[in-house]
Short mmCIF file of C-alpha atoms in Angstrom, two decimals:
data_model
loop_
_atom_site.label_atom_id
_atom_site.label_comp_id
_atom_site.label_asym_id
_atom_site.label_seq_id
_atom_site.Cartn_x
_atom_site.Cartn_y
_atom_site.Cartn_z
CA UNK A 1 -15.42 2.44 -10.82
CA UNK A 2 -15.11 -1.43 -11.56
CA UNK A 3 -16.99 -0.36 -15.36
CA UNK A 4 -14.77 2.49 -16.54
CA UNK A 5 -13.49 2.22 -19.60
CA UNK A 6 -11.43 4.08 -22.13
CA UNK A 7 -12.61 5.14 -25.70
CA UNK A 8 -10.43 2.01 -28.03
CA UNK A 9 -9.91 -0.30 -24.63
CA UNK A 10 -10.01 -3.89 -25.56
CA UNK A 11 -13.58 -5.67 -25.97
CA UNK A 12 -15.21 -7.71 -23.08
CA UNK A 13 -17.51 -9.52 -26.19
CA UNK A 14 -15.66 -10.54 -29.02
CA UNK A 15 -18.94 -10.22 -31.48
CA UNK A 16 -20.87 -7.52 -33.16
CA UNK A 17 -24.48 -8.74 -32.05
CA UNK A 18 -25.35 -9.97 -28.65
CA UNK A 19 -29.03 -11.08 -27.55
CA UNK A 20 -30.43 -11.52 -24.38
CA UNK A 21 -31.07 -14.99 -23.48
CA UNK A 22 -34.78 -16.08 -23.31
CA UNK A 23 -36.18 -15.93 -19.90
CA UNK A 24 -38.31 -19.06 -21.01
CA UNK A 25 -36.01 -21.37 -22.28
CA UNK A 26 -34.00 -20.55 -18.71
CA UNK A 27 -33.65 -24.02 -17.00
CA UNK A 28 -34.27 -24.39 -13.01
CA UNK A 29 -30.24 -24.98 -12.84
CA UNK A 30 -30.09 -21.36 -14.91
CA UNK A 31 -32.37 -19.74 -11.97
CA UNK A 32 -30.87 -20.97 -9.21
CA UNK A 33 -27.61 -19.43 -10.45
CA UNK A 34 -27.07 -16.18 -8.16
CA UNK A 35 -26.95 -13.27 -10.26
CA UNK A 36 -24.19 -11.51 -11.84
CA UNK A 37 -22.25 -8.63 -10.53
CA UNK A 38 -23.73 -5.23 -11.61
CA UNK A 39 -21.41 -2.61 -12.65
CA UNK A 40 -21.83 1.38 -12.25
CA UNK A 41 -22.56 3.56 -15.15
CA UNK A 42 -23.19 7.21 -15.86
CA UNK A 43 -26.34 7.76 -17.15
CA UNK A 44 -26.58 12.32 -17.71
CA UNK A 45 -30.36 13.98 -18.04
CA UNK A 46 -30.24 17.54 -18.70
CA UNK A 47 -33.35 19.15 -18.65
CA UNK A 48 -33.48 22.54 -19.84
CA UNK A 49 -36.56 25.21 -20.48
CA UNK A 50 -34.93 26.66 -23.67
CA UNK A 51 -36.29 25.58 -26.34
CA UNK A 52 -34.24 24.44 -30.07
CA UNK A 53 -35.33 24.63 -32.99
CA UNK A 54 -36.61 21.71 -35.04
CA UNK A 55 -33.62 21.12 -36.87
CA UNK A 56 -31.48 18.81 -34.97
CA UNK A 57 -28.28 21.07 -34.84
CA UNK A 58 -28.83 22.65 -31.39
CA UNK A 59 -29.61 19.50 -30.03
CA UNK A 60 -25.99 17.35 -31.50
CA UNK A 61 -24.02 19.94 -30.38
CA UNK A 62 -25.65 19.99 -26.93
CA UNK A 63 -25.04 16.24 -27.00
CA UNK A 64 -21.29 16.78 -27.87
CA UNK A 65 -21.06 19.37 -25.19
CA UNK A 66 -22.58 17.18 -22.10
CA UNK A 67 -20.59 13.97 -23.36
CA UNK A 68 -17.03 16.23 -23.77
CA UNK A 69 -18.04 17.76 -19.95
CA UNK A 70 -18.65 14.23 -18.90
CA UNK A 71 -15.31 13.27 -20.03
CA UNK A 72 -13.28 15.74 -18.75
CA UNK A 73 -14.93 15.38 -15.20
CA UNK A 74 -14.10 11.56 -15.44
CA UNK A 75 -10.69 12.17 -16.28
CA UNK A 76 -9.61 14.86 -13.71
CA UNK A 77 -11.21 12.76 -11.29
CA UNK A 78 -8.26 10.48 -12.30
CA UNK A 79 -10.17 7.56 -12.92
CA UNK A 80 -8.54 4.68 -15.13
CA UNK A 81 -9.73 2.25 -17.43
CA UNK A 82 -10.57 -1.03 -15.38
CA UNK A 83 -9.78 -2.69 -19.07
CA UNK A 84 -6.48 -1.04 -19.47
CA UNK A 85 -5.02 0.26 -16.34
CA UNK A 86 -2.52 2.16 -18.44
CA UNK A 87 -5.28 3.95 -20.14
CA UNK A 88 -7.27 7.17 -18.61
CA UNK A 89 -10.72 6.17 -18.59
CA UNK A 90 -13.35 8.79 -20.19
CA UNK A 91 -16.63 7.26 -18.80
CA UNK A 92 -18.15 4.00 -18.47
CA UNK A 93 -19.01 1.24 -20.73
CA UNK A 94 -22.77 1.76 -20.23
CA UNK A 95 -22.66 5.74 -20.33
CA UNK A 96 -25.84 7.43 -21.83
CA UNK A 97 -27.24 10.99 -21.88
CA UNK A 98 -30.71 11.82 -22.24
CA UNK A 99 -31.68 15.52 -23.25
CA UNK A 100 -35.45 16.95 -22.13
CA UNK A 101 -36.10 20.45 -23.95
CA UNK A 102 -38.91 22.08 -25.91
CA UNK A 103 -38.31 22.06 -29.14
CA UNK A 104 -40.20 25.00 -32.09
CA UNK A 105 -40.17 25.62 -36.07
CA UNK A 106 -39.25 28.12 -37.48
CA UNK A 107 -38.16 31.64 -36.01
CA UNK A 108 -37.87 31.88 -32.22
CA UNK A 109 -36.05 28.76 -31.25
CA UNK A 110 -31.92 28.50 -30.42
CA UNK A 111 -30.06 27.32 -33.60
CA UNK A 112 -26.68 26.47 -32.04
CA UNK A 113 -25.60 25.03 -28.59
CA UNK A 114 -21.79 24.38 -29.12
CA UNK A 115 -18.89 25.82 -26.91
CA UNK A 116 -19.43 29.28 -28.51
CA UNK A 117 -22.91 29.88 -27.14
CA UNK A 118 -24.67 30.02 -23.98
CA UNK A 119 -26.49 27.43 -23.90
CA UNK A 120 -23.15 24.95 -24.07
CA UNK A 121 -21.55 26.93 -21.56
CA UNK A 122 -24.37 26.01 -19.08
CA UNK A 123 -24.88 22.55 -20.37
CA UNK A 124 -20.88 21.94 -19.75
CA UNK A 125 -20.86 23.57 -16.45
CA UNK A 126 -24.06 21.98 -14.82
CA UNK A 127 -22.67 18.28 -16.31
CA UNK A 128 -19.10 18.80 -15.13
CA UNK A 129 -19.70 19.75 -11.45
CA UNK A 130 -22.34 16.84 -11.40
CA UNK A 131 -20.39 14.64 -12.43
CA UNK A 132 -17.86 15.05 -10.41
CA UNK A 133 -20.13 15.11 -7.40
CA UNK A 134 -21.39 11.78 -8.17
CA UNK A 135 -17.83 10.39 -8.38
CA UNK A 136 -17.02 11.89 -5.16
CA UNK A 137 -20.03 9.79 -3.92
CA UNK A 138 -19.18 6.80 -5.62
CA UNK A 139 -15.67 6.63 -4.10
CA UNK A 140 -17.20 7.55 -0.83
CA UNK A 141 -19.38 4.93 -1.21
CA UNK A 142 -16.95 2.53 -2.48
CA UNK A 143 -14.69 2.48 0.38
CA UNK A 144 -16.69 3.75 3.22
CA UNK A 145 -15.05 0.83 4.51
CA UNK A 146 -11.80 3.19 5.60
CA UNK A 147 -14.18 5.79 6.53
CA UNK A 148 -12.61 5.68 10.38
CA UNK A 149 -9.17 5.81 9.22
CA UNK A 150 -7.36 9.31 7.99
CA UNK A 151 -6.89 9.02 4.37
CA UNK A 152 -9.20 10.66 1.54
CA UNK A 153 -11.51 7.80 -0.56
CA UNK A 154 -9.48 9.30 -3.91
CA UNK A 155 -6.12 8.42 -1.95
CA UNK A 156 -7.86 4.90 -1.59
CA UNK A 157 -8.86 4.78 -5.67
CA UNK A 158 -5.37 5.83 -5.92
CA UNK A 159 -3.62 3.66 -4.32
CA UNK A 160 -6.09 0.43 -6.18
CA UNK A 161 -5.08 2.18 -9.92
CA UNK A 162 -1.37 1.29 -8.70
CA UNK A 163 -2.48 -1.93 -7.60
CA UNK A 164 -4.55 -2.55 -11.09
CA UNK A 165 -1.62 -1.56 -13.00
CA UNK A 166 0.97 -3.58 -11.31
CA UNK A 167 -1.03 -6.64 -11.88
CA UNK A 168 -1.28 -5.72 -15.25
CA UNK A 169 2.01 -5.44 -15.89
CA UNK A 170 2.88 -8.68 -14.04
CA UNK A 171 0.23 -10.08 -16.68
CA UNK A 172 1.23 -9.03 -19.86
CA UNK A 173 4.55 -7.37 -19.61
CA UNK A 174 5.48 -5.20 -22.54
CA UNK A 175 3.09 -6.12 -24.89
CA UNK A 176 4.17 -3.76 -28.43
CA UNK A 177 1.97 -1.16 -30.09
CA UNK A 178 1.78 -2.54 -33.89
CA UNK A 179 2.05 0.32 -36.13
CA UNK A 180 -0.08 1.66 -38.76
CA UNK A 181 2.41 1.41 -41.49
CA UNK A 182 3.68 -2.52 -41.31
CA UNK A 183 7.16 -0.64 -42.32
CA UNK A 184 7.17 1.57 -39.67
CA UNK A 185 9.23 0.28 -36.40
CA UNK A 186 7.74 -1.22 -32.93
CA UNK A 187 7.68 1.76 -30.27
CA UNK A 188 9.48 1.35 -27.52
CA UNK A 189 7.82 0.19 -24.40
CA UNK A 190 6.99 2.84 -21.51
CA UNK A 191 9.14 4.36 -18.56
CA UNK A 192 7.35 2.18 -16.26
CA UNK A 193 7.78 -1.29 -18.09
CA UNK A 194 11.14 -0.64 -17.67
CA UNK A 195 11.28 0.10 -14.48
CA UNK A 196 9.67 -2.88 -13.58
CA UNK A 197 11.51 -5.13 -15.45
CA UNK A 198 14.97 -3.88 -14.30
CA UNK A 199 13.86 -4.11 -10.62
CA UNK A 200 12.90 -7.49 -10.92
CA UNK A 201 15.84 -8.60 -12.37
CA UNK A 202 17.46 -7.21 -9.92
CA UNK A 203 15.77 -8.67 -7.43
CA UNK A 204 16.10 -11.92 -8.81
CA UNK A 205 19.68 -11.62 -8.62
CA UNK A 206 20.06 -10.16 -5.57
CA UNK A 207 18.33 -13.71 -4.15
CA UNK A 208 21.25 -15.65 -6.64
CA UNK A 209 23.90 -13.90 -5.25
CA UNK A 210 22.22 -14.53 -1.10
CA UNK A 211 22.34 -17.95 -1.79
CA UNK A 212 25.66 -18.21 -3.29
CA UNK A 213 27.34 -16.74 0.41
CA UNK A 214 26.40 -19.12 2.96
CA UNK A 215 26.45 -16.33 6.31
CA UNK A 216 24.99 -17.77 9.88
CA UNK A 217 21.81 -16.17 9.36
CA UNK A 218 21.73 -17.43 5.40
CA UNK A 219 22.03 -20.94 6.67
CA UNK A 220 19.00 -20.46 8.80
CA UNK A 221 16.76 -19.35 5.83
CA UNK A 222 18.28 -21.09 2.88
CA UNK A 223 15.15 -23.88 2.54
CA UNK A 224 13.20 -20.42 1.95
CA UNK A 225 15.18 -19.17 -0.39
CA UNK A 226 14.89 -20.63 -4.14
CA UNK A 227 18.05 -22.15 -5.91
CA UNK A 228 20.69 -20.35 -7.66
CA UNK A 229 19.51 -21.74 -10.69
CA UNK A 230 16.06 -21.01 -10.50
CA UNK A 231 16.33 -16.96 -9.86
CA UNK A 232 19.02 -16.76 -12.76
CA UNK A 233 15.82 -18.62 -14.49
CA UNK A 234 13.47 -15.83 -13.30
CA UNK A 235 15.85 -13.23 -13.89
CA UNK A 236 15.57 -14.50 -17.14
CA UNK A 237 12.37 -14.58 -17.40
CA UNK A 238 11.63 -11.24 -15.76
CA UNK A 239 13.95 -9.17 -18.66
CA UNK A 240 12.57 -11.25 -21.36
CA UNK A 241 8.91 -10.33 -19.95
CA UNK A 242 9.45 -6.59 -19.67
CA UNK A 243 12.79 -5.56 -21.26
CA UNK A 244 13.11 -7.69 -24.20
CA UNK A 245 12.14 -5.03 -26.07
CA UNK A 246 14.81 -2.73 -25.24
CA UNK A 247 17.41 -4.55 -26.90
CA UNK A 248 15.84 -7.09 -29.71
CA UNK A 249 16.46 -9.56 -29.98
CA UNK A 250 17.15 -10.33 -26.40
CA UNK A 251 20.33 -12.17 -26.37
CA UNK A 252 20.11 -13.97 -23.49
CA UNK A 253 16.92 -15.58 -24.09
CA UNK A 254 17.31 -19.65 -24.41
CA UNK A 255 15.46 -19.29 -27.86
CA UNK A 256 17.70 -16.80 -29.24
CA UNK A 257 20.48 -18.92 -28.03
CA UNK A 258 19.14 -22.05 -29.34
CA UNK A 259 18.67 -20.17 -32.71
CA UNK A 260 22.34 -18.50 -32.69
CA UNK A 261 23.10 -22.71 -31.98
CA UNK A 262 21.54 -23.85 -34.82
CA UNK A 263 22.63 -21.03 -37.52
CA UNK A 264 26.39 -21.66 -36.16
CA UNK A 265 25.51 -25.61 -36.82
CA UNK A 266 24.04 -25.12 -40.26
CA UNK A 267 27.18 -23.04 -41.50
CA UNK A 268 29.49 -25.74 -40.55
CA UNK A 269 27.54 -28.03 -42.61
CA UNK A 270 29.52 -28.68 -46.36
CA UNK A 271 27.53 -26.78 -48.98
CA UNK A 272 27.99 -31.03 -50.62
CA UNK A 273 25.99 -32.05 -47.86
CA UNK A 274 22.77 -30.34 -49.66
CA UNK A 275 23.49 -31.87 -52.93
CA UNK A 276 20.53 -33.44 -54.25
CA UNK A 277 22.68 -36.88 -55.81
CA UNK A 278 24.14 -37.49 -52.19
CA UNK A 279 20.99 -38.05 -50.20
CA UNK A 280 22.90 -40.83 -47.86
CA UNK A 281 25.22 -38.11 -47.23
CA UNK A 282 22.88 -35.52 -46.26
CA UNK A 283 20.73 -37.95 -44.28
CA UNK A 284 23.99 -38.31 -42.50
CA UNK A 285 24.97 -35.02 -41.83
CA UNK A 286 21.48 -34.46 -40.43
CA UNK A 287 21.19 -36.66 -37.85
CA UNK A 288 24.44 -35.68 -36.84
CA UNK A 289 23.18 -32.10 -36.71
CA UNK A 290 19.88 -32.71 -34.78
CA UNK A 291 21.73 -35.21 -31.87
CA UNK A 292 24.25 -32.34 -31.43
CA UNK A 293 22.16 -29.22 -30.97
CA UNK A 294 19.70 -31.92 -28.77
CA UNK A 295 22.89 -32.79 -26.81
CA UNK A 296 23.97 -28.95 -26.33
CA UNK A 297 20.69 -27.52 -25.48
CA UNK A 298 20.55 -30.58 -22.74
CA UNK A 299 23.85 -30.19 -21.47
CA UNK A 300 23.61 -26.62 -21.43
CA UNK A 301 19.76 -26.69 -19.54
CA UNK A 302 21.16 -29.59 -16.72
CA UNK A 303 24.68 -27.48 -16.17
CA UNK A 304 22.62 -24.54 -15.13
CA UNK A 305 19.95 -26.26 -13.01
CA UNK A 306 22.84 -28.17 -11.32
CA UNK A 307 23.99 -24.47 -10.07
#
């Protein structure tokens, strides 16, 4: 469970060649070290008394078969990617399939094993239903901890694929899919980053508007309730995170408002100001420029802390 992973999920090593480290160089500190967490994997042996002939076309497609059967168990299972929450996983990252069968030149031998034929109908059966099986076990296993209580161990790996994917979403927000074609616009971000997004805003504006009305019971919980300022702050925060690209730019965003501020303060600048035989002029006009959007920003950050 904690090693599935989705075909294109983001790398956990950031290199094309990885070695072992050498078990002699390996200092006493090194050995001491407990060691690290092992993850599960799906390793498939099929052993089979047909035999294939030499060539090695039976024996891809009865590869292709057993990895496709693999898959689909893994994915009706409803397993995710523990990379990509939002992904549906399709095995492990340490998956690997091993086939035993005899194997004869010439006449006599099976030339095919793909979807068509026999042979990868029983291939994709027998892999399907055991890999499902050994799922079942593995979430059995996994939280034989709830074992007394009445819910189902895949209503438990539910219910921890919600968890994963909230977290993930707290983490990254709407991150955008770049496009294949640089000309091509950003898509949209998904039903659920939305939904996020416009229930924390509310949320954090439900809190501004609590502490703006003072009731008995308020006044008895106010010190645990933040400032006005600071949930209009993470309301802020919380669209920007996961709805700012609904509507781009996001409006409301201090740096689009500080960039708004400083277009507005460029085109009141005289177009003499830029001449290059009045430099005292446009030194002036510069300084004047950078104190005001400094003194704007300021007064505009303090006025809505003071809240």
């Amino acid at each position: 469970i904690g090693n599935a992973r989705a075909a294109g999920a983001d790398a956990d090593f950031l290199s094309f060649s990885w070695s072992a480290p050498d078990d002699n160089s390996a200092s006493e500190e090194e050995d001491a070290t407990p060691p690290e967490k092992k993850f599960g994997t799906i390793n498939t042996i099929i052993i089979t008394n047909a035999i294939l002939e030499e060539s090695s076309t039976a024996m891809v497609e009865a590869y292709a078969v057993a990895i496709e059967a693999k898959c689909r168990a893994v994915s009706d299972m409803g397993m995710i990617c523990a990379k990509n929450p939002s992904m549906t996983s399709t095995g492990t990252g340490t998956d690997s399939t091993a086939l035993v069968c005899q194997r004869q030149s010439g006449q006599g031998g099976i030339e095919y094993g793909g979807k068509h034929t026999l042979l990868g109908e029983l291939i994709g059966q027998a892999v399907y239903q055991a890999t499902r099986e050994a799922i079942e076990k593995n979430f059995a296993h996994f939280y034989r901890a709830y074992s007394d209580y009445p819910i189902s161990p895949h209503i438990c790996y539910r219910l921890r694929c919600y968890k994963l994917q909230l977290i993930k979403a707290l983490q990254e927000g709407h991150r955008p899919l770049v496009p294949l074609d640089p000309m091509d616009p950003l898509s949209g971000p998904k039903n659920w980053v939305v939904l996020v997004g416009v229930l924390g805003v509310m949320l954090a504006f439900s809190l501004h508007v609590y502490t703006l009305q003072p009731t008995d019971h308020c006044q008895q919980s106010l010190l645990y309730l933040p400032k006005p300022s600071v949930s209009v702050l993470l309301g802020y925060f919380w669209g920007d995170r996961f709805l700012g690209a609904v509507k781009m730019p996001f409006l409301s965003h201090p740096v689009v408002m500080m960039g708004n501020l400083i277009s507005f303060l460029l085109s009141c600048i005289p177009e003499s100001c830029f001449a290059p035989d009045q430099p005292i002029r446009g030194f002036l006009c510069g300084l004047v420029f950078f104190f005001t959007a400094v003194i704007v920003s300021v007064t505009a950050a303090w006025s809505v802390l003071l809240l």
